[in-house]
């Protein structure tokens, strides 16, 4: 917070206005929670503070000004630590080591440990490096991170990351028969390798099976029922569609009523991704979030920074059906990504002079 006031007038903060708009939306949502739900403003404020306020890390980074190389190394180190902790928790199953929900599903043990954002960002970073410098170590590490993502059993995240890898390849690799043939051979070997191992093969088959079953359910699929509830039953007045209903917090009556809906009917607003964010957190906050996300996607960056734009495309796509873009822990990763875009743009301008 202090860093925000220290560097607010500093030039080069491409995402300053979007983040300020995002926080205006949070203030409006705190008011909505009080007016519509009777939830104390401090309770809502503290609920936001444990996750959403970490986007302010963007201003702290601009205040401290760490180098791009240092921050990219931090991303990779955190991704390695996340992978090790993840493997340790899977091996320790059913004993719970970290604060996370765990279940056996889709041929694997599904769990959520904060830090997944670093894993995916590091994956795109290392793939970006490989496409530019062809160092095999970068490719091997990227594949390792992708396998950890796949082992988690989250089909949307894995599928979108895989597709966007192809987009990065097209943008970074100069077209030639040799270049494309070499990468396609490596890709084929990787895919074949996945199906040679019983664990990853079973996970992929279970993912496909799960998607087929949900498609067969049609309108009975729970997300359709959740959508109906949160758009037709939950809103008490039209202000919900602008201010949001309010982020539940603590153990008050509002939080208990939301918990009753979740436990009794299985309706979780976060399952609706950005739509759920809109109806609970509000249109203003959503516009701020989309403002800096879309700007990060379309802003012109040097080739070695392309991975950040690809990462924000990934967040936007997967968050149509998941809470990935506002999941606990993700705002720190987003702040780092936005800061690195600023640094990359500034370095690119200086290199042109």
mmCIF file of C-alpha atoms in Angstrom:
data_model
loop_
_atom_site.group_PDB
_atom_site.id
_atom_site.type_symbol
_atom_site.label_atom_id
_atom_site.label_comp_id
_atom_site.label_asym_id
_atom_site.label_seq_id
_atom_site.Cartn_x
_atom_site.Cartn_y
_atom_site.Cartn_z
ATOM 1 C CA UNK A 1 0.000 0.000 0.000
ATOM 2 C CA UNK A 2 2.827 2.418 0.882
ATOM 3 C CA UNK A 3 4.538 1.660 -2.428
ATOM 4 C CA UNK A 4 1.336 2.643 -4.257
ATOM 5 C CA UNK A 5 1.553 6.212 -2.932
ATOM 6 C CA UNK A 6 5.328 6.361 -3.400
ATOM 7 C CA UNK A 7 5.340 5.582 -7.118
ATOM 8 C CA UNK A 8 1.823 6.491 -8.272
ATOM 9 C CA UNK A 9 3.186 9.325 -10.461
ATOM 10 C CA UNK A 10 5.990 7.214 -11.887
ATOM 11 C CA UNK A 11 6.035 6.777 -15.669
ATOM 12 C CA UNK A 12 5.897 3.350 -17.243
ATOM 13 C CA UNK A 13 3.130 1.871 -15.092
ATOM 14 C CA UNK A 14 1.018 0.567 -17.958
ATOM 15 C CA UNK A 15 -1.561 -1.115 -15.723
ATOM 16 C CA UNK A 16 -1.931 1.492 -12.963
ATOM 17 C CA UNK A 17 -5.350 2.786 -14.030
ATOM 18 C CA UNK A 18 -6.812 -0.691 -14.502
ATOM 19 C CA UNK A 19 -5.730 -1.778 -11.020
ATOM 20 C CA UNK A 20 -7.140 1.431 -9.476
ATOM 21 C CA UNK A 21 -10.448 0.756 -11.263
ATOM 22 C CA UNK A 22 -10.330 -2.804 -9.927
ATOM 23 C CA UNK A 23 -10.065 -1.472 -6.367
ATOM 24 C CA UNK A 24 -12.894 1.008 -6.918
ATOM 25 C CA UNK A 25 -15.003 -2.044 -7.751
ATOM 26 C CA UNK A 26 -13.925 -3.716 -4.513
ATOM 27 C CA UNK A 27 -14.997 -0.650 -2.492
ATOM 28 C CA UNK A 28 -18.377 -0.664 -4.260
ATOM 29 C CA UNK A 29 -18.742 -4.388 -3.517
ATOM 30 C CA UNK A 30 -18.002 -3.809 0.168
ATOM 31 C CA UNK A 31 -20.847 -1.271 0.194
ATOM 32 C CA UNK A 32 -23.139 -3.743 -1.582
ATOM 33 C CA UNK A 33 -22.394 -6.487 0.945
ATOM 34 C CA UNK A 34 -23.385 -4.088 3.738
ATOM 35 C CA UNK A 35 -26.531 -2.717 2.064
ATOM 36 C CA UNK A 36 -27.834 -5.948 0.529
ATOM 37 C CA UNK A 37 -26.566 -8.575 2.970
ATOM 38 C CA UNK A 38 -26.016 -6.708 6.220
ATOM 39 C CA UNK A 39 -22.394 -7.857 6.287
ATOM 40 C CA UNK A 40 -20.065 -5.523 8.180
ATOM 41 C CA UNK A 41 -17.702 -3.577 5.850
ATOM 42 C CA UNK A 42 -14.640 -4.714 7.824
ATOM 43 C CA UNK A 43 -15.619 -8.364 7.354
ATOM 44 C CA UNK A 44 -15.856 -7.932 3.577
ATOM 45 C CA UNK A 45 -12.650 -5.887 3.522
ATOM 46 C CA UNK A 46 -10.755 -8.653 5.335
ATOM 47 C CA UNK A 47 -12.210 -11.276 2.976
ATOM 48 C CA UNK A 48 -10.800 -9.365 0.019
ATOM 49 C CA UNK A 49 -7.521 -8.691 1.813
ATOM 50 C CA UNK A 50 -6.466 -12.329 2.038
ATOM 51 C CA UNK A 51 -6.369 -12.729 -1.748
ATOM 52 C CA UNK A 52 -7.368 -9.804 -3.981
ATOM 53 C CA UNK A 53 -5.163 -7.134 -2.402
ATOM 54 C CA UNK A 54 -2.043 -9.000 -3.515
ATOM 55 C CA UNK A 55 -2.398 -7.333 -6.919
ATOM 56 C CA UNK A 56 -0.838 -4.341 -5.102
ATOM 57 C CA UNK A 57 2.416 -6.302 -5.300
ATOM 58 C CA UNK A 58 2.639 -4.727 -8.761
ATOM 59 C CA UNK A 59 3.358 -1.337 -7.167
ATOM 60 C CA UNK A 60 5.821 -2.823 -4.657
ATOM 61 C CA UNK A 61 7.811 -4.369 -7.504
ATOM 62 C CA UNK A 62 7.957 -1.017 -9.286
ATOM 63 C CA UNK A 63 9.160 0.522 -6.030
ATOM 64 C CA UNK A 64 11.882 -2.106 -5.498
ATOM 65 C CA UNK A 65 12.729 -2.463 -9.228
ATOM 66 C CA UNK A 66 14.143 -6.011 -9.280
ATOM 67 C CA UNK A 67 15.670 -7.030 -12.601
ATOM 68 C CA UNK A 68 13.753 -9.076 -15.137
ATOM 69 C CA UNK A 69 16.278 -11.923 -14.891
ATOM 70 C CA UNK A 70 15.886 -12.052 -11.107
ATOM 71 C CA UNK A 71 12.069 -12.177 -11.285
ATOM 72 C CA UNK A 72 12.100 -14.847 -13.987
ATOM 73 C CA UNK A 73 14.427 -16.971 -11.865
ATOM 74 C CA UNK A 74 12.046 -16.509 -8.937
ATOM 75 C CA UNK A 75 9.167 -17.743 -11.118
ATOM 76 C CA UNK A 76 11.097 -20.893 -12.055
ATOM 77 C CA UNK A 77 12.253 -21.555 -8.477
ATOM 78 C CA UNK A 78 8.697 -21.200 -7.139
ATOM 79 C CA UNK A 79 7.420 -23.539 -9.870
ATOM 80 C CA UNK A 80 10.040 -26.151 -8.915
ATOM 81 C CA UNK A 81 9.126 -25.821 -5.222
ATOM 82 C CA UNK A 82 5.435 -26.116 -6.078
ATOM 83 C CA UNK A 83 6.143 -29.288 -8.091
ATOM 84 C CA UNK A 84 8.135 -30.847 -5.243
ATOM 85 C CA UNK A 85 5.451 -29.991 -2.677
ATOM 86 C CA UNK A 86 2.778 -31.346 -5.011
ATOM 87 C CA UNK A 87 4.597 -34.647 -5.519
ATOM 88 C CA UNK A 88 5.204 -34.924 -1.762
ATOM 89 C CA UNK A 89 1.499 -34.380 -1.012
ATOM 90 C CA UNK A 90 0.451 -36.960 -3.632
ATOM 91 C CA UNK A 91 2.875 -39.526 -2.187
ATOM 92 C CA UNK A 92 1.583 -38.786 1.322
ATOM 93 C CA UNK A 93 -2.072 -39.325 0.294
ATOM 94 C CA UNK A 94 -4.467 -39.772 2.094
ATOM 95 C CA UNK A 95 -2.552 -37.870 4.806
ATOM 96 C CA UNK A 96 -3.095 -34.125 4.417
ATOM 97 C CA UNK A 97 0.177 -32.173 4.545
ATOM 98 C CA UNK A 98 -0.978 -28.880 3.066
ATOM 99 C CA UNK A 99 -4.217 -26.946 3.454
ATOM 100 C CA UNK A 100 -5.967 -28.297 0.370
ATOM 101 C CA UNK A 101 -8.972 -30.323 -0.706
ATOM 102 C CA UNK A 102 -8.023 -33.742 -2.069
ATOM 103 C CA UNK A 103 -9.983 -36.427 -3.882
ATOM 104 C CA UNK A 104 -9.362 -39.388 -6.147
ATOM 105 C CA UNK A 105 -10.881 -38.622 -9.531
ATOM 106 C CA UNK A 106 -10.099 -38.939 -13.263
ATOM 107 C CA UNK A 107 -7.432 -41.543 -12.605
ATOM 108 C CA UNK A 108 -5.380 -39.333 -10.309
ATOM 109 C CA UNK A 109 -5.352 -37.522 -6.971
ATOM 110 C CA UNK A 110 -6.739 -34.037 -7.495
ATOM 111 C CA UNK A 111 -5.639 -31.348 -5.089
ATOM 112 C CA UNK A 112 -5.191 -27.606 -5.026
ATOM 113 C CA UNK A 113 -2.083 -26.097 -3.462
ATOM 114 C CA UNK A 114 -1.551 -22.356 -3.794
ATOM 115 C CA UNK A 115 1.193 -21.732 -6.342
ATOM 116 C CA UNK A 116 -0.295 -23.292 -9.467
ATOM 117 C CA UNK A 117 -0.009 -19.898 -11.162
ATOM 118 C CA UNK A 118 3.788 -20.024 -10.900
ATOM 119 C CA UNK A 119 3.764 -23.520 -12.418
ATOM 120 C CA UNK A 120 1.927 -22.478 -15.583
ATOM 121 C CA UNK A 121 3.766 -19.157 -15.942
ATOM 122 C CA UNK A 122 7.104 -20.976 -15.614
ATOM 123 C CA UNK A 123 5.949 -23.509 -18.218
ATOM 124 C CA UNK A 124 5.292 -20.767 -20.781
ATOM 125 C CA UNK A 125 8.493 -18.924 -19.790
ATOM 126 C CA UNK A 126 10.698 -21.967 -20.383
ATOM 127 C CA UNK A 127 8.898 -22.884 -23.589
ATOM 128 C CA UNK A 128 9.405 -19.286 -24.760
ATOM 129 C CA UNK A 129 13.130 -19.599 -24.023
ATOM 130 C CA UNK A 130 13.380 -22.916 -25.846
ATOM 131 C CA UNK A 131 11.750 -21.561 -28.998
ATOM 132 C CA UNK A 132 14.257 -18.694 -28.998
ATOM 133 C CA UNK A 133 17.511 -20.401 -27.946
ATOM 134 C CA UNK A 134 16.841 -24.153 -28.534
ATOM 135 C CA UNK A 135 18.417 -25.131 -25.188
ATOM 136 C CA UNK A 136 17.113 -28.601 -24.357
ATOM 137 C CA UNK A 137 17.117 -27.971 -20.588
ATOM 138 C CA UNK A 138 14.396 -25.363 -21.051
ATOM 139 C CA UNK A 139 12.224 -27.819 -22.973
ATOM 140 C CA UNK A 140 12.728 -30.607 -20.438
ATOM 141 C CA UNK A 141 11.796 -28.360 -17.520
ATOM 142 C CA UNK A 142 8.749 -27.084 -19.419
ATOM 143 C CA UNK A 143 7.598 -30.663 -20.110
ATOM 144 C CA UNK A 144 8.135 -31.508 -16.445
ATOM 145 C CA UNK A 145 5.900 -28.635 -15.345
ATOM 146 C CA UNK A 146 3.263 -29.627 -17.898
ATOM 147 C CA UNK A 147 3.188 -33.187 -16.555
ATOM 148 C CA UNK A 148 2.610 -31.841 -13.018
ATOM 149 C CA UNK A 149 -0.304 -29.814 -14.411
ATOM 150 C CA UNK A 150 -1.652 -32.894 -16.185
ATOM 151 C CA UNK A 151 -1.303 -35.104 -13.109
ATOM 152 C CA UNK A 152 -3.605 -32.662 -11.309
ATOM 153 C CA UNK A 153 -6.440 -33.950 -13.497
ATOM 154 C CA UNK A 154 -7.649 -30.473 -14.484
ATOM 155 C CA UNK A 155 -8.522 -31.051 -18.113
ATOM 156 C CA UNK A 156 -9.371 -27.431 -19.004
ATOM 157 C CA UNK A 157 -6.050 -26.099 -17.695
ATOM 158 C CA UNK A 158 -3.999 -28.812 -19.413
ATOM 159 C CA UNK A 159 -5.842 -28.593 -22.736
ATOM 160 C CA UNK A 160 -5.663 -24.791 -22.981
ATOM 161 C CA UNK A 161 -1.971 -24.738 -21.988
ATOM 162 C CA UNK A 162 -1.266 -27.308 -24.706
ATOM 163 C CA UNK A 163 -3.153 -25.317 -27.370
ATOM 164 C CA UNK A 164 -1.466 -22.028 -26.445
ATOM 165 C CA UNK A 165 1.919 -23.735 -26.712
ATOM 166 C CA UNK A 166 1.115 -24.107 -30.405
ATOM 167 C CA UNK A 167 0.247 -20.414 -30.659
ATOM 168 C CA UNK A 168 3.570 -19.489 -29.061
ATOM 169 C CA UNK A 169 5.384 -21.790 -31.489
ATOM 170 C CA UNK A 170 3.745 -20.120 -34.493
ATOM 171 C CA UNK A 171 4.584 -16.635 -33.220
ATOM 172 C CA UNK A 172 8.204 -17.294 -32.243
ATOM 173 C CA UNK A 173 9.563 -19.914 -34.628
ATOM 174 C CA UNK A 174 10.447 -18.703 -38.093
ATOM 175 C CA UNK A 175 8.777 -20.867 -40.690
ATOM 176 C CA UNK A 176 11.021 -23.439 -42.319
ATOM 177 C CA UNK A 177 10.578 -27.123 -42.978
ATOM 178 C CA UNK A 178 13.501 -28.019 -40.680
ATOM 179 C CA UNK A 179 12.281 -25.861 -37.773
ATOM 180 C CA UNK A 180 8.703 -27.111 -37.923
ATOM 181 C CA UNK A 181 9.739 -30.734 -38.504
ATOM 182 C CA UNK A 182 12.090 -30.739 -35.498
ATOM 183 C CA UNK A 183 9.461 -29.341 -33.133
ATOM 184 C CA UNK A 184 6.731 -31.631 -34.470
ATOM 185 C CA UNK A 185 8.977 -34.667 -33.924
ATOM 186 C CA UNK A 186 9.638 -33.587 -30.323
ATOM 187 C CA UNK A 187 5.931 -33.002 -29.792
ATOM 188 C CA UNK A 188 5.071 -36.422 -31.210
ATOM 189 C CA UNK A 189 7.647 -38.087 -28.958
ATOM 190 C CA UNK A 190 6.226 -36.251 -25.948
ATOM 191 C CA UNK A 191 2.618 -37.261 -26.708
ATOM 192 C CA UNK A 192 3.598 -40.864 -27.375
ATOM 193 C CA UNK A 193 5.608 -40.854 -24.156
ATOM 194 C CA UNK A 194 2.575 -39.713 -22.174
ATOM 195 C CA UNK A 195 0.594 -42.705 -23.388
ATOM 196 C CA UNK A 196 3.427 -45.125 -22.648
ATOM 197 C CA UNK A 197 3.181 -44.465 -18.915
ATOM 198 C CA UNK A 198 0.207 -46.079 -17.230
ATOM 199 C CA UNK A 199 -0.356 -43.111 -14.891
ATOM 200 C CA UNK A 200 -0.537 -40.314 -17.469
ATOM 201 C CA UNK A 201 -2.368 -42.517 -19.989
ATOM 202 C CA UNK A 202 -5.059 -43.315 -17.409
ATOM 203 C CA UNK A 203 -5.422 -39.632 -16.489
ATOM 204 C CA UNK A 204 -5.920 -38.575 -20.128
ATOM 205 C CA UNK A 205 -8.464 -41.348 -20.728
ATOM 206 C CA UNK A 206 -10.372 -40.387 -17.567
ATOM 207 C CA UNK A 207 -10.390 -36.713 -18.638
ATOM 208 C CA UNK A 208 -11.917 -37.648 -21.997
ATOM 209 C CA UNK A 209 -14.440 -39.925 -20.303
ATOM 210 C CA UNK A 210 -15.456 -37.190 -17.847
ATOM 211 C CA UNK A 211 -15.985 -34.671 -20.667
ATOM 212 C CA UNK A 212 -18.143 -37.160 -22.596
ATOM 213 C CA UNK A 213 -20.314 -37.861 -19.554
ATOM 214 C CA UNK A 214 -20.871 -34.159 -18.846
ATOM 215 C CA UNK A 215 -21.755 -33.512 -22.477
ATOM 216 C CA UNK A 216 -24.330 -36.324 -22.347
ATOM 217 C CA UNK A 217 -25.935 -34.747 -19.255
ATOM 218 C CA UNK A 218 -26.730 -31.561 -21.219
ATOM 219 C CA UNK A 219 -28.882 -29.070 -19.323
ATOM 220 C CA UNK A 220 -28.760 -31.309 -16.249
ATOM 221 C CA UNK A 221 -25.077 -30.563 -15.854
ATOM 222 C CA UNK A 222 -24.677 -28.749 -12.532
ATOM 223 C CA UNK A 223 -23.151 -25.586 -14.010
ATOM 224 C CA UNK A 224 -26.426 -24.868 -15.829
ATOM 225 C CA UNK A 225 -28.266 -25.235 -12.543
ATOM 226 C CA UNK A 226 -25.718 -22.978 -10.815
ATOM 227 C CA UNK A 227 -26.157 -20.368 -13.531
ATOM 228 C CA UNK A 228 -29.920 -20.413 -13.056
ATOM 229 C CA UNK A 229 -29.606 -20.038 -9.298
ATOM 230 C CA UNK A 230 -27.075 -17.196 -9.252
ATOM 231 C CA UNK A 231 -28.817 -15.183 -11.966
ATOM 232 C CA UNK A 232 -32.479 -15.786 -11.166
ATOM 233 C CA UNK A 233 -32.753 -16.645 -7.468
ATOM 234 C CA UNK A 234 -29.714 -15.193 -5.679
ATOM 235 C CA UNK A 235 -30.058 -11.497 -6.786
ATOM 236 C CA UNK A 236 -32.489 -9.580 -4.548
ATOM 237 C CA UNK A 237 -32.476 -6.461 -6.726
ATOM 238 C CA UNK A 238 -30.878 -5.001 -9.851
ATOM 239 C CA UNK A 239 -27.926 -3.537 -7.939
ATOM 240 C CA UNK A 240 -26.417 -7.046 -7.827
ATOM 241 C CA UNK A 241 -25.756 -6.840 -11.571
ATOM 242 C CA UNK A 242 -23.596 -3.729 -11.139
ATOM 243 C CA UNK A 243 -22.218 -3.777 -7.579
ATOM 244 C CA UNK A 244 -22.261 -7.546 -7.081
ATOM 245 C CA UNK A 245 -23.959 -9.312 -4.220
ATOM 246 C CA UNK A 246 -20.903 -9.005 -1.988
ATOM 247 C CA UNK A 247 -18.013 -11.314 -1.160
ATOM 248 C CA UNK A 248 -19.032 -13.542 1.781
ATOM 249 C CA UNK A 249 -16.771 -13.401 4.807
ATOM 250 C CA UNK A 250 -16.384 -14.647 8.362
ATOM 251 C CA UNK A 251 -19.290 -16.613 9.875
ATOM 252 C CA UNK A 252 -22.124 -14.095 9.625
ATOM 253 C CA UNK A 253 -25.649 -14.827 8.366
ATOM 254 C CA UNK A 254 -24.710 -14.038 4.760
ATOM 255 C CA UNK A 255 -21.712 -16.371 4.802
ATOM 256 C CA UNK A 256 -23.808 -19.106 6.447
ATOM 257 C CA UNK A 257 -26.561 -18.775 3.833
ATOM 258 C CA UNK A 258 -24.012 -19.092 1.021
ATOM 259 C CA UNK A 259 -22.465 -22.101 2.733
ATOM 260 C CA UNK A 260 -25.913 -23.710 3.036
ATOM 261 C CA UNK A 261 -26.435 -23.350 -0.722
ATOM 262 C CA UNK A 262 -22.995 -24.800 -1.414
ATOM 263 C CA UNK A 263 -23.349 -27.789 0.909
ATOM 264 C CA UNK A 264 -27.038 -28.426 0.243
ATOM 265 C CA UNK A 265 -27.121 -28.040 -3.534
ATOM 266 C CA UNK A 266 -23.463 -28.046 -4.569
ATOM 267 C CA UNK A 267 -23.806 -24.554 -6.071
ATOM 268 C CA UNK A 268 -20.443 -22.760 -5.877
ATOM 269 C CA UNK A 269 -20.329 -19.332 -7.493
ATOM 270 C CA UNK A 270 -16.643 -19.791 -8.334
ATOM 271 C CA UNK A 271 -17.562 -22.762 -10.554
ATOM 272 C CA UNK A 272 -19.043 -20.228 -12.968
ATOM 273 C CA UNK A 273 -15.685 -18.561 -13.538
ATOM 274 C CA UNK A 274 -15.892 -14.943 -14.660
ATOM 275 C CA UNK A 275 -19.698 -15.070 -14.671
ATOM 276 C CA UNK A 276 -19.697 -16.026 -10.995
ATOM 277 C CA UNK A 277 -17.167 -13.274 -10.311
ATOM 278 C CA UNK A 278 -19.492 -10.793 -12.017
ATOM 279 C CA UNK A 279 -22.589 -11.633 -9.967
ATOM 280 C CA UNK A 280 -20.786 -11.857 -6.581
ATOM 281 C CA UNK A 281 -17.923 -9.335 -6.888
ATOM 282 C CA UNK A 282 -19.587 -6.981 -9.351
ATOM 283 C CA UNK A 283 -19.357 -5.564 -12.858
ATOM 284 C CA UNK A 284 -16.976 -2.738 -11.903
ATOM 285 C CA UNK A 285 -14.392 -5.071 -10.383
ATOM 286 C CA UNK A 286 -14.749 -7.430 -13.337
ATOM 287 C CA UNK A 287 -14.126 -4.585 -15.790
ATOM 288 C CA UNK A 288 -10.936 -3.672 -13.907
ATOM 289 C CA UNK A 289 -9.787 -7.287 -14.008
ATOM 290 C CA UNK A 290 -10.545 -7.614 -17.721
ATOM 291 C CA UNK A 291 -8.933 -4.217 -18.423
ATOM 292 C CA UNK A 292 -5.474 -5.212 -17.213
ATOM 293 C CA UNK A 293 -5.840 -8.776 -18.531
ATOM 294 C CA UNK A 294 -6.779 -7.790 -22.076
ATOM 295 C CA UNK A 295 -4.184 -5.006 -22.098
ATOM 296 C CA UNK A 296 -1.537 -7.559 -21.081
ATOM 297 C CA UNK A 297 -2.629 -9.719 -24.007
ATOM 298 C CA UNK A 298 -2.596 -7.010 -26.682
ATOM 299 C CA UNK A 299 0.277 -4.782 -25.569
ATOM 300 C CA UNK A 300 3.302 -5.021 -27.842
ATOM 301 C CA UNK A 301 6.077 -6.935 -26.082
ATOM 302 C CA UNK A 302 9.510 -8.144 -27.244
ATOM 303 C CA UNK A 303 9.730 -11.833 -28.289
ATOM 304 C CA UNK A 304 11.326 -12.948 -25.005
ATOM 305 C CA UNK A 305 8.321 -11.514 -23.127
ATOM 306 C CA UNK A 306 5.659 -13.155 -25.269
ATOM 307 C CA UNK A 307 5.106 -15.854 -22.639
ATOM 308 C CA UNK A 308 3.441 -13.306 -20.328
ATOM 309 C CA UNK A 309 0.844 -12.322 -22.918
ATOM 310 C CA UNK A 310 0.254 -16.014 -23.622
ATOM 311 C CA UNK A 311 -0.181 -16.606 -19.887
ATOM 312 C CA UNK A 312 -2.882 -13.948 -19.634
ATOM 313 C CA UNK A 313 -4.649 -15.466 -22.664
ATOM 314 C CA UNK A 314 -4.528 -18.749 -20.769
ATOM 315 C CA UNK A 315 -6.023 -17.162 -17.639
ATOM 316 C CA UNK A 316 -8.807 -15.517 -19.624
ATOM 317 C CA UNK A 317 -9.810 -18.686 -21.477
ATOM 318 C CA UNK A 318 -9.720 -21.123 -18.555
ATOM 319 C CA UNK A 319 -11.600 -18.650 -16.346
ATOM 320 C CA UNK A 320 -14.681 -18.940 -18.518
ATOM 321 C CA UNK A 321 -15.410 -22.113 -16.520
ATOM 322 C CA UNK A 322 -12.999 -21.931 -13.550
ATOM 323 C CA UNK A 323 -11.908 -19.366 -10.935
ATOM 324 C CA UNK A 324 -8.290 -19.529 -12.106
ATOM 325 C CA UNK A 325 -7.926 -15.786 -12.768
ATOM 326 C CA UNK A 326 -9.018 -14.914 -9.209
ATOM 327 C CA UNK A 327 -7.979 -18.062 -7.346
ATOM 328 C CA UNK A 328 -6.200 -17.526 -3.986
ATOM 329 C CA UNK A 329 -2.512 -16.888 -4.660
ATOM 330 C CA UNK A 330 -2.956 -15.949 -8.333
ATOM 331 C CA UNK A 331 -2.932 -12.170 -7.899
ATOM 332 C CA UNK A 332 0.738 -12.234 -6.864
ATOM 333 C CA UNK A 333 1.562 -14.082 -10.094
ATOM 334 C CA UNK A 334 -0.516 -11.626 -12.121
ATOM 335 C CA UNK A 335 1.253 -8.686 -10.455
ATOM 336 C CA UNK A 336 4.639 -10.184 -11.371
ATOM 337 C CA UNK A 337 3.497 -10.738 -14.960
ATOM 338 C CA UNK A 338 2.256 -7.156 -15.306
ATOM 339 C CA UNK A 339 5.487 -5.792 -13.829
ATOM 340 C CA UNK A 340 7.594 -7.886 -16.221
ATOM 341 C CA UNK A 341 5.594 -6.566 -19.179
ATOM 342 C CA UNK A 342 6.374 -3.005 -18.053
ATOM 343 C CA UNK A 343 10.069 -3.856 -17.695
ATOM 344 C CA UNK A 344 10.153 -5.585 -21.082
ATOM 345 C CA UNK A 345 8.463 -2.654 -22.837
ATOM 346 C CA UNK A 346 10.891 -0.168 -21.258
ATOM 347 C CA UNK A 347 13.931 -2.303 -22.160
ATOM 348 C CA UNK A 348 12.635 -2.662 -25.729
ATOM 349 C CA UNK A 349 12.273 1.118 -26.085
ATOM 350 C CA UNK A 350 15.835 1.692 -24.857
ATOM 351 C CA UNK A 351 17.225 -0.953 -27.221
ATOM 352 C CA UNK A 352 15.608 0.835 -30.183
ATOM 353 C CA UNK A 353 17.379 4.122 -29.352
#
